[in-house]
Amino acid sequence: MEILRRGGNAVDAAVAVGFALAVTHPSAGNIGGGGFMVVRMADGTLAAIDYREEAPGRATRDMYLDEAGEPTQERLVGPKAAGIPGSVAGLALAHERFGTLPWADLVMPAVALARDGHTLDEWHVEDVVRGAKRMREAGYDDSARHYERPDGKPFEVGDVWTQPELAVTLERIAREGPRAFYEGDLAQTMAEQVSAAGGIWEAKDLAAYQARERDPIVFDYRGHTIVTMPPPSAGGVVLRQILAAAEALELYDKPWRSVDEVHLYVEASKRTHADRNLLLGDPDFVELPMEQLLSVEYVQRRVADIDPERATPSETISAGIAPGKEESHQTTHFSVVDEAGNAVSNTTTLNLGFGARWVVPGTGVLINNEMDDFAVKPGTANVFGLVQGEQNKIEPGKRMLSSMTPTIVLRDGDLRAIVGSPGGPTITTTVAQIVRAVVDYDLTMDQAVESVRLHHQWLPDKIWTEERIPAELEEGLRARGHEITKRPAMGHANCIEIDPQTRGFRAVADTSRDGGKAVAY
Ligand code: GLY
């Protein structure tokens, strides 16, 4: 708000929010992780910024397998789990392309938050206490201290939390510019500390890191234009396929959240996730059959064998194209729009909550555990249960496949909605369900965000849904042969819509998790 009030645009505000969340929301906001940003400027310019982490130069395909060939915990906990972070470079690229205020002005508010601290509410206390506990369980007491009172006791509501080391790091990024994170003594120190603690970062990996601007995936869906993220996120491909399937199966004729509607959507999602897991990876490393994967005719063929009355067992489903010879809820999403209609959809993560649970000594930088988003052992499940293939195997310098799906919806060339969510693989299905709720059922954004969510990712062969699923829907789906597992909630979709009649903004903070906020200026 402060940045918009000072005359900054939506991208300036998004950059400032990105840095602020690195201070206030350490379980997901970060400078030690990565993400994806989709931008639509009021003049119609579209951009997709890829700031996904990269495998360090010393990474190898089997680096997380023990002598028996089984994945070890090193893929998730500790410095070896971390890819080379992209967040600082990504926010800098967004600023360079579209920002209007000076860089330092966007980073300094985060410096103040870290240096002067902020008062912890109930949600924050729960979050940092959980983070510190996980770090201590992992044996990282020094890291835990950043998330505890100076006397080592857990924080309580009303405490002011300061992060002096992070403040110094952020101030260097503000004053010296974004490359201070990647080159020079800060980068050298981070690489040395990570390696000394068992990781494999080298200063040259950090120096080589660049955020990339990619061509966004743009397609039509029932009178709307969807602008979303291409690989190395799988999000856009999955969203495109689910929406093309929804159109082919005429889902919009079935009542919203009825057994018929959900059954067909789940069957489509299974098939699309077989493609996701076996065919996608970093486009700079593997060939991706993008034209086919995004074609309506291909999706129509893929969904032609769906039985409207019976679940197809996942074991009988595979990718629709032969793979080439050789991809909890601890991410965060924010949406920003300004008066002029410039829009940002940004999803960022450390992977699991508090990432690798390890803070680079002396810097306050909490690092990611994104390496588990690679297929650390192709053909076996990662922490999200995703069974991925060789396309997403570990290679030096490669970016691990993601599900993050920052998305912007246009209607008749005008901005209609900004959508996104955290939630690992459930991100893309959450986005697909919200887009369908708004486009197909004319739900307002708050109704769309509040609707029960269901997720199927091909393997394991079951629907994940939320506790609040209506009994009738649950029973109807079970009767058609679906296995169902319930979680308290899925995703945290902080979205904005522009009312097509009034052109007024409706900002929605998902209430399924606390900690979100919808604000207007
Ligand atoms: N780390 C979760 C994702 O990128 O999909």
Tab-separated table of N, CA, C and O in Angstrom, residues 228 235 238-239 242-243 256-257 261 265-266 269 272-273 328-329 333 347 403-407 409 418-439 443 445 447-457 464-466 468 487 489-495 508 510-513:
chain	number	residue	atom	x	y	z
A	228	THR	N	-0.588	-17.530	-18.237
A	228	THR	CA	-0.078	-18.320	-17.113
A	228	THR	C	1.362	-18.765	-17.360
A	228	THR	O	1.968	-18.421	-18.370
A	235	GLY	N	2.679	-25.698	-14.034
A	235	GLY	CA	1.371	-25.119	-13.738
A	235	GLY	C	0.551	-24.770	-14.963
A	235	GLY	O	-0.611	-25.144	-15.076
A	238	VAL	N	-0.704	-27.822	-17.041
A	238	VAL	CA	-1.794	-28.551	-16.354
A	238	VAL	C	-3.077	-27.717	-16.400
A	238	VAL	O	-4.157	-28.241	-16.689
A	239	LEU	N	-2.959	-26.421	-16.159
A	239	LEU	CA	-4.145	-25.552	-16.184
A	239	LEU	C	-4.779	-25.574	-17.574
A	239	LEU	O	-5.988	-25.720	-17.715
A	242	ILE	N	-6.506	-29.002	-18.112
A	242	ILE	CA	-7.740	-29.190	-17.326
A	242	ILE	C	-8.864	-28.321	-17.898
A	242	ILE	O	-10.009	-28.766	-18.022
A	243	LEU	N	-8.531	-27.103	-18.314
A	243	LEU	CA	-9.582	-26.230	-18.852
A	243	LEU	C	-10.041	-26.710	-20.233
A	243	LEU	O	-11.240	-26.675	-20.540
A	256	TRP	N	-22.171	-26.925	-10.276
A	256	TRP	CA	-20.893	-26.728	-9.578
A	256	TRP	C	-20.818	-27.610	-8.330
A	256	TRP	O	-21.749	-27.644	-7.539
A	257	ARG	N	-19.747	-28.360	-8.189
A	257	ARG	CA	-19.459	-29.258	-7.071
A	257	ARG	C	-20.459	-30.412	-6.957
A	257	ARG	O	-20.640	-31.004	-5.895
A	261	GLU	N	-19.937	-33.302	-11.994
A	261	GLU	CA	-18.929	-32.288	-12.353
A	261	GLU	C	-17.563	-32.662	-11.775
A	261	GLU	O	-16.542	-32.670	-12.478
A	265	TYR	N	-14.015	-33.791	-13.745
A	265	TYR	CA	-12.834	-32.945	-13.532
A	265	TYR	C	-11.670	-33.767	-12.964
A	265	TYR	O	-10.511	-33.643	-13.393
A	266	VAL	N	-11.986	-34.654	-12.026
A	266	VAL	CA	-10.939	-35.495	-11.413
A	266	VAL	C	-10.334	-36.437	-12.462
A	266	VAL	O	-9.118	-36.625	-12.517
A	269	SER	N	-8.011	-34.498	-14.554
A	269	SER	CA	-6.812	-34.136	-13.812
A	269	SER	C	-5.829	-35.310	-13.721
A	269	SER	O	-4.616	-35.134	-13.818
A	272	THR	N	-4.017	-35.530	-17.039
A	272	THR	CA	-3.084	-34.428	-17.259
A	272	THR	C	-1.852	-34.566	-16.353
A	272	THR	O	-0.733	-34.245	-16.747
A	273	HIS	N	-2.049	-35.095	-15.143
A	273	HIS	CA	-0.887	-35.262	-14.260
A	273	HIS	C	0.043	-36.389	-14.711
A	273	HIS	O	1.240	-36.356	-14.409
A	328	SER	N	1.989	-29.933	1.914
A	328	SER	CA	1.943	-29.054	3.029
A	328	SER	C	1.701	-27.681	2.623
A	328	SER	O	1.748	-26.857	2.312
A	329	HIS	N	2.127	-27.282	1.572
A	329	HIS	CA	1.328	-26.059	1.615
A	329	HIS	C	2.218	-24.923	2.101
A	329	HIS	O	1.798	-24.074	2.869
A	333	HIS	N	1.312	-17.098	-2.160
A	333	HIS	CA	0.908	-16.407	-3.382
A	333	HIS	C	0.343	-15.040	-3.042
A	333	HIS	O	-0.431	-14.908	-2.103
A	347	THR	N	3.875	-16.232	-7.254
A	347	THR	CA	3.925	-17.361	-6.317
A	347	THR	C	5.389	-17.631	-5.998
A	347	THR	O	6.224	-17.689	-6.904
A	403	SER	N	4.911	-26.751	-9.641
A	403	SER	CA	3.465	-26.689	-9.911
A	403	SER	C	2.938	-25.272	-9.782
A	403	SER	O	1.727	-25.051	-9.905
A	404	MET	N	3.818	-24.331	-9.490
A	404	MET	CA	3.324	-22.975	-9.216
A	404	MET	C	2.654	-22.384	-10.460
A	404	MET	O	3.177	-22.505	-11.560
A	405	THR	N	1.502	-21.757	-10.255
A	405	THR	CA	0.642	-21.364	-11.371
A	405	THR	C	0.137	-19.932	-11.232
A	405	THR	O	-1.076	-19.689	-11.163
A	406	PRO	N	1.028	-18.955	-11.172
A	406	PRO	CA	0.521	-17.584	-11.148
A	406	PRO	C	-0.197	-17.309	-12.473
A	406	PRO	O	0.345	-17.589	-13.543
A	407	THR	N	-1.405	-16.781	-12.387
A	407	THR	CA	-2.256	-16.698	-13.584
A	407	THR	C	-3.025	-15.384	-13.617
A	407	THR	O	-3.430	-14.873	-12.563
A	409	VAL	N	-6.321	-13.571	-15.767
A	409	VAL	CA	-7.447	-13.846	-16.669
A	409	VAL	C	-7.912	-12.521	-17.277
A	409	VAL	O	-8.099	-11.538	-16.561
A	418	ILE	N	-6.887	-12.046	-11.113
A	418	ILE	CA	-5.508	-12.461	-10.814
A	418	ILE	C	-5.641	-13.620	-9.836
A	418	ILE	O	-6.280	-13.478	-8.783
A	419	VAL	N	-5.063	-14.765	-10.208
A	419	VAL	CA	-5.324	-16.002	-9.451
A	419	VAL	C	-4.007	-16.713	-9.153
A	419	VAL	O	-3.075	-16.669	-9.962
A	420	GLY	N	-3.950	-17.409	-8.033
A	420	GLY	CA	-2.788	-18.225	-7.701
A	420	GLY	C	-2.961	-18.787	-6.304
A	420	GLY	O	-3.895	-18.412	-5.580
A	421	SER	N	-2.072	-19.686	-5.944
A	421	SER	CA	-2.193	-20.333	-4.632
A	421	SER	C	-0.892	-21.026	-4.285
A	421	SER	O	-0.129	-21.390	-5.180
A	422	PRO	N	-0.620	-21.260	-3.003
A	422	PRO	CA	0.384	-22.257	-2.626
A	422	PRO	C	-0.273	-23.651	-2.627
A	422	PRO	O	-1.450	-23.769	-2.953
A	423	GLY	N	0.512	-24.668	-2.253
A	423	GLY	CA	-0.101	-25.999	-2.091
A	423	GLY	C	0.571	-27.104	-2.868
A	423	GLY	O	-0.067	-28.108	-3.177
A	424	GLY	N	1.866	-26.970	-3.229
A	424	GLY	CA	2.541	-28.059	-3.958
A	424	GLY	C	1.730	-28.393	-5.210
A	424	GLY	O	1.224	-27.496	-5.895
A	425	PRO	N	1.564	-29.681	-5.501
A	425	PRO	CA	0.850	-30.038	-6.726
A	425	PRO	C	-0.617	-29.605	-6.730
A	425	PRO	O	-1.224	-29.519	-7.801
A	426	THR	N	-1.177	-29.310	-5.546
A	426	THR	CA	-2.591	-28.882	-5.539
A	426	THR	C	-2.743	-27.439	-6.028
A	426	THR	O	-3.862	-26.964	-6.208
A	427	ILE	N	-1.613	-26.752	-6.238
A	427	ILE	CA	-1.690	-25.361	-6.709
A	427	ILE	C	-2.468	-25.288	-8.026
A	427	ILE	O	-3.396	-24.495	-8.189
A	428	THR	N	-2.049	-26.121	-8.971
A	428	THR	CA	-2.622	-25.982	-10.319
A	428	THR	C	-4.102	-26.338	-10.332
A	428	THR	O	-4.900	-25.675	-11.001
A	429	THR	N	-4.471	-27.373	-9.581
A	429	THR	CA	-5.888	-27.743	-9.580
A	429	THR	C	-6.707	-26.695	-8.821
A	429	THR	O	-7.855	-26.423	-9.170
A	430	THR	N	-6.115	-26.080	-7.796
A	430	THR	CA	-6.812	-24.992	-7.097
A	430	THR	C	-7.077	-23.845	-8.073
A	430	THR	O	-8.188	-23.313	-8.153
A	431	VAL	N	-6.044	-23.476	-8.842
A	431	VAL	CA	-6.208	-22.377	-9.812
A	431	VAL	C	-7.264	-22.757	-10.865
A	431	VAL	O	-8.148	-21.963	-11.204
A	432	ALA	N	-7.196	-23.998	-11.350
A	432	ALA	CA	-8.162	-24.436	-12.379
A	432	ALA	C	-9.588	-24.352	-11.841
A	432	ALA	O	-10.512	-23.902	-12.538
A	433	GLN	N	-9.768	-24.766	-10.579
A	433	GLN	CA	-11.124	-24.753	-10.009
A	433	GLN	C	-11.626	-23.315	-9.818
A	433	GLN	O	-12.801	-23.021	-10.049
A	434	ILE	N	-10.727	-22.421	-9.416
A	434	ILE	CA	-11.163	-21.023	-9.211
A	434	ILE	C	-11.489	-20.369	-10.555
A	434	ILE	O	-12.510	-19.683	-10.696
A	435	VAL	N	-10.651	-20.615	-11.558
A	435	VAL	CA	-10.934	-20.040	-12.886
A	435	VAL	C	-12.277	-20.565	-13.403
A	435	VAL	O	-13.118	-19.809	-13.891
A	436	ARG	N	-12.508	-21.865	-13.244
A	436	ARG	CA	-13.774	-22.437	-13.728
A	436	ARG	C	-14.957	-21.887	-12.943
A	436	ARG	O	-16.023	-21.622	-13.501
A	437	ALA	N	-14.787	-21.702	-11.637
A	437	ALA	CA	-15.894	-21.183	-10.822
A	437	ALA	C	-16.296	-19.781	-11.295
A	437	ALA	O	-17.483	-19.464	-11.405
A	438	VAL	N	-15.283	-18.974	-11.631
A	438	VAL	CA	-15.556	-17.585	-12.046
A	438	VAL	C	-16.096	-17.551	-13.480
A	438	VAL	O	-17.095	-16.896	-13.780
A	439	VAL	N	-15.432	-18.303	-14.379
A	439	VAL	CA	-15.792	-18.225	-15.802
A	439	VAL	C	-17.068	-19.024	-16.106
A	439	VAL	O	-17.960	-18.537	-16.804
A	443	LEU	N	-19.451	-17.298	-10.374
A	443	LEU	CA	-19.300	-17.059	-8.935
A	443	LEU	C	-18.436	-15.815	-8.753
A	443	LEU	O	-17.556	-15.532	-9.567
A	445	MET	N	-15.417	-13.794	-6.790
A	445	MET	CA	-14.131	-14.368	-6.396
A	445	MET	C	-14.172	-14.921	-4.975
A	445	MET	O	-13.564	-15.959	-4.693
A	447	GLN	N	-16.740	-16.283	-3.482
A	447	GLN	CA	-17.438	-17.577	-3.537
A	447	GLN	C	-16.532	-18.641	-4.168
A	447	GLN	O	-16.492	-19.785	-3.716
A	448	ALA	N	-15.807	-18.243	-5.202
A	448	ALA	CA	-14.922	-19.200	-5.883
A	448	ALA	C	-13.832	-19.692	-4.932
A	448	ALA	O	-13.532	-20.882	-4.851
A	449	VAL	N	-13.252	-18.751	-4.184
A	449	VAL	CA	-12.158	-19.107	-3.268
A	449	VAL	C	-12.686	-19.947	-2.102
A	449	VAL	O	-11.994	-20.839	-1.599
A	450	GLU	N	-13.917	-19.689	-1.691
A	450	GLU	CA	-14.483	-20.418	-0.542
A	450	GLU	C	-15.014	-21.805	-0.918
A	450	GLU	O	-15.336	-22.607	-0.049
A	451	SER	N	-15.133	-22.120	-2.215
A	451	SER	CA	-15.687	-23.429	-2.614
A	451	SER	C	-14.742	-24.558	-2.220
A	451	SER	O	-13.519	-24.401	-2.284
A	452	VAL	N	-15.315	-25.706	-1.855
A	452	VAL	CA	-14.481	-26.862	-1.490
A	452	VAL	C	-13.595	-27.256	-2.672
A	452	VAL	O	-14.012	-27.180	-3.831
A	453	ARG	N	-12.359	-27.651	-2.386
A	453	ARG	CA	-11.394	-28.011	-3.438
A	453	ARG	C	-11.121	-29.504	-3.429
A	453	ARG	O	-11.078	-30.122	-2.355
A	454	LEU	N	-10.902	-30.038	-4.620
A	454	LEU	CA	-10.558	-31.455	-4.752
A	454	LEU	C	-9.362	-31.558	-5.689
A	454	LEU	O	-9.221	-30.759	-6.624
A	455	HIS	N	-8.533	-32.562	-5.451
A	455	HIS	CA	-7.279	-32.671	-6.210
A	455	HIS	C	-6.994	-34.130	-6.529
A	455	HIS	O	-7.085	-34.986	-5.647
A	456	HIS	N	-6.634	-34.394	-7.789
A	456	HIS	CA	-6.139	-35.728	-8.168
A	456	HIS	C	-4.914	-35.525	-9.038
A	456	HIS	O	-4.936	-34.738	-9.965
A	457	GLN	N	-3.822	-36.223	-8.707
A	457	GLN	CA	-2.563	-36.021	-9.441
A	457	GLN	C	-2.076	-37.310	-10.096
A	457	GLN	O	-0.885	-37.507	-10.236
A	464	TRP	N	-7.575	-36.044	-3.132
A	464	TRP	CA	-7.370	-35.319	-1.884
A	464	TRP	C	-8.409	-34.206	-1.846
A	464	TRP	O	-8.608	-33.511	-2.853
A	465	THR	N	-9.061	-34.042	-0.715
A	465	THR	CA	-9.995	-32.942	-0.596
A	465	THR	C	-9.936	-32.385	0.822
A	465	THR	O	-9.089	-32.767	1.619
A	466	GLU	N	-10.859	-31.446	1.099
A	466	GLU	CA	-10.842	-30.759	2.387
A	466	GLU	C	-11.920	-31.321	3.296
A	466	GLU	O	-12.923	-31.869	2.827
A	468	ARG	N	-14.197	-29.963	4.695
A	468	ARG	CA	-15.524	-29.382	4.506
A	468	ARG	C	-16.290	-29.965	3.317
A	468	ARG	O	-17.351	-29.465	2.965
A	487	ARG	N	-7.981	-33.525	4.036
A	487	ARG	CA	-7.033	-32.685	4.771
A	487	ARG	C	-7.842	-31.535	5.354
A	487	ARG	O	-8.906	-31.204	4.819
A	489	ALA	N	-7.426	-28.371	4.988
A	489	ALA	CA	-7.663	-27.405	3.903
A	489	ALA	C	-6.583	-27.575	2.856
A	489	ALA	O	-5.542	-28.179	3.118
A	490	MET	N	-6.825	-27.072	1.650
A	490	MET	CA	-5.815	-27.132	0.583
A	490	MET	C	-5.637	-25.750	-0.027
A	490	MET	O	-6.624	-25.108	-0.403
A	491	GLY	N	-4.408	-25.294	-0.139
A	491	GLY	CA	-4.120	-24.027	-0.808
A	491	GLY	C	-4.406	-22.819	0.059
A	491	GLY	O	-4.879	-22.920	1.199
A	492	HIS	N	-4.106	-21.664	-0.481
A	492	HIS	CA	-4.335	-20.391	0.200
A	492	HIS	C	-4.345	-19.344	-0.911
A	492	HIS	O	-3.346	-18.684	-1.180
A	493	ALA	N	-5.499	-19.272	-1.552
A	493	ALA	CA	-5.601	-18.540	-2.820
A	493	ALA	C	-5.956	-17.077	-2.558
A	493	ALA	O	-7.112	-16.756	-2.301
A	494	ASN	N	-4.955	-16.220	-2.629
A	494	ASN	CA	-5.179	-14.788	-2.414
A	494	ASN	C	-5.312	-14.130	-3.781
A	494	ASN	O	-4.314	-13.918	-4.466
A	495	CYS	N	-6.551	-13.868	-4.156
A	495	CYS	CA	-6.854	-13.519	-5.548
A	495	CYS	C	-7.591	-12.183	-5.629
A	495	CYS	O	-8.114	-11.691	-4.639
A	508	VAL	N	-9.588	-10.865	-2.435
A	508	VAL	CA	-10.030	-11.930	-1.528
A	508	VAL	C	-8.829	-12.603	-0.876
A	508	VAL	O	-7.965	-13.143	-1.569
A	510	ASP	N	-7.846	-15.747	1.196
A	510	ASP	CA	-8.412	-17.072	1.480
A	510	ASP	C	-8.476	-17.281	2.994
A	510	ASP	O	-7.458	-17.169	3.680
A	511	THR	N	-9.660	-17.596	3.496
A	511	THR	CA	-9.796	-17.749	4.952
A	511	THR	C	-9.497	-19.181	5.415
A	511	THR	O	-9.561	-19.464	6.604
A	512	SER	N	-9.162	-20.084	4.476
A	512	SER	CA	-8.909	-21.465	4.895
A	512	SER	C	-7.643	-21.547	5.751
A	512	SER	O	-7.454	-22.484	6.512
A	513	ARG	N	-6.740	-20.597	5.581
A	513	ARG	CA	-5.564	-20.468	6.433
A	513	ARG	C	-5.548	-19.032	6.893
A	513	ARG	O	-5.961	-18.151	6.135
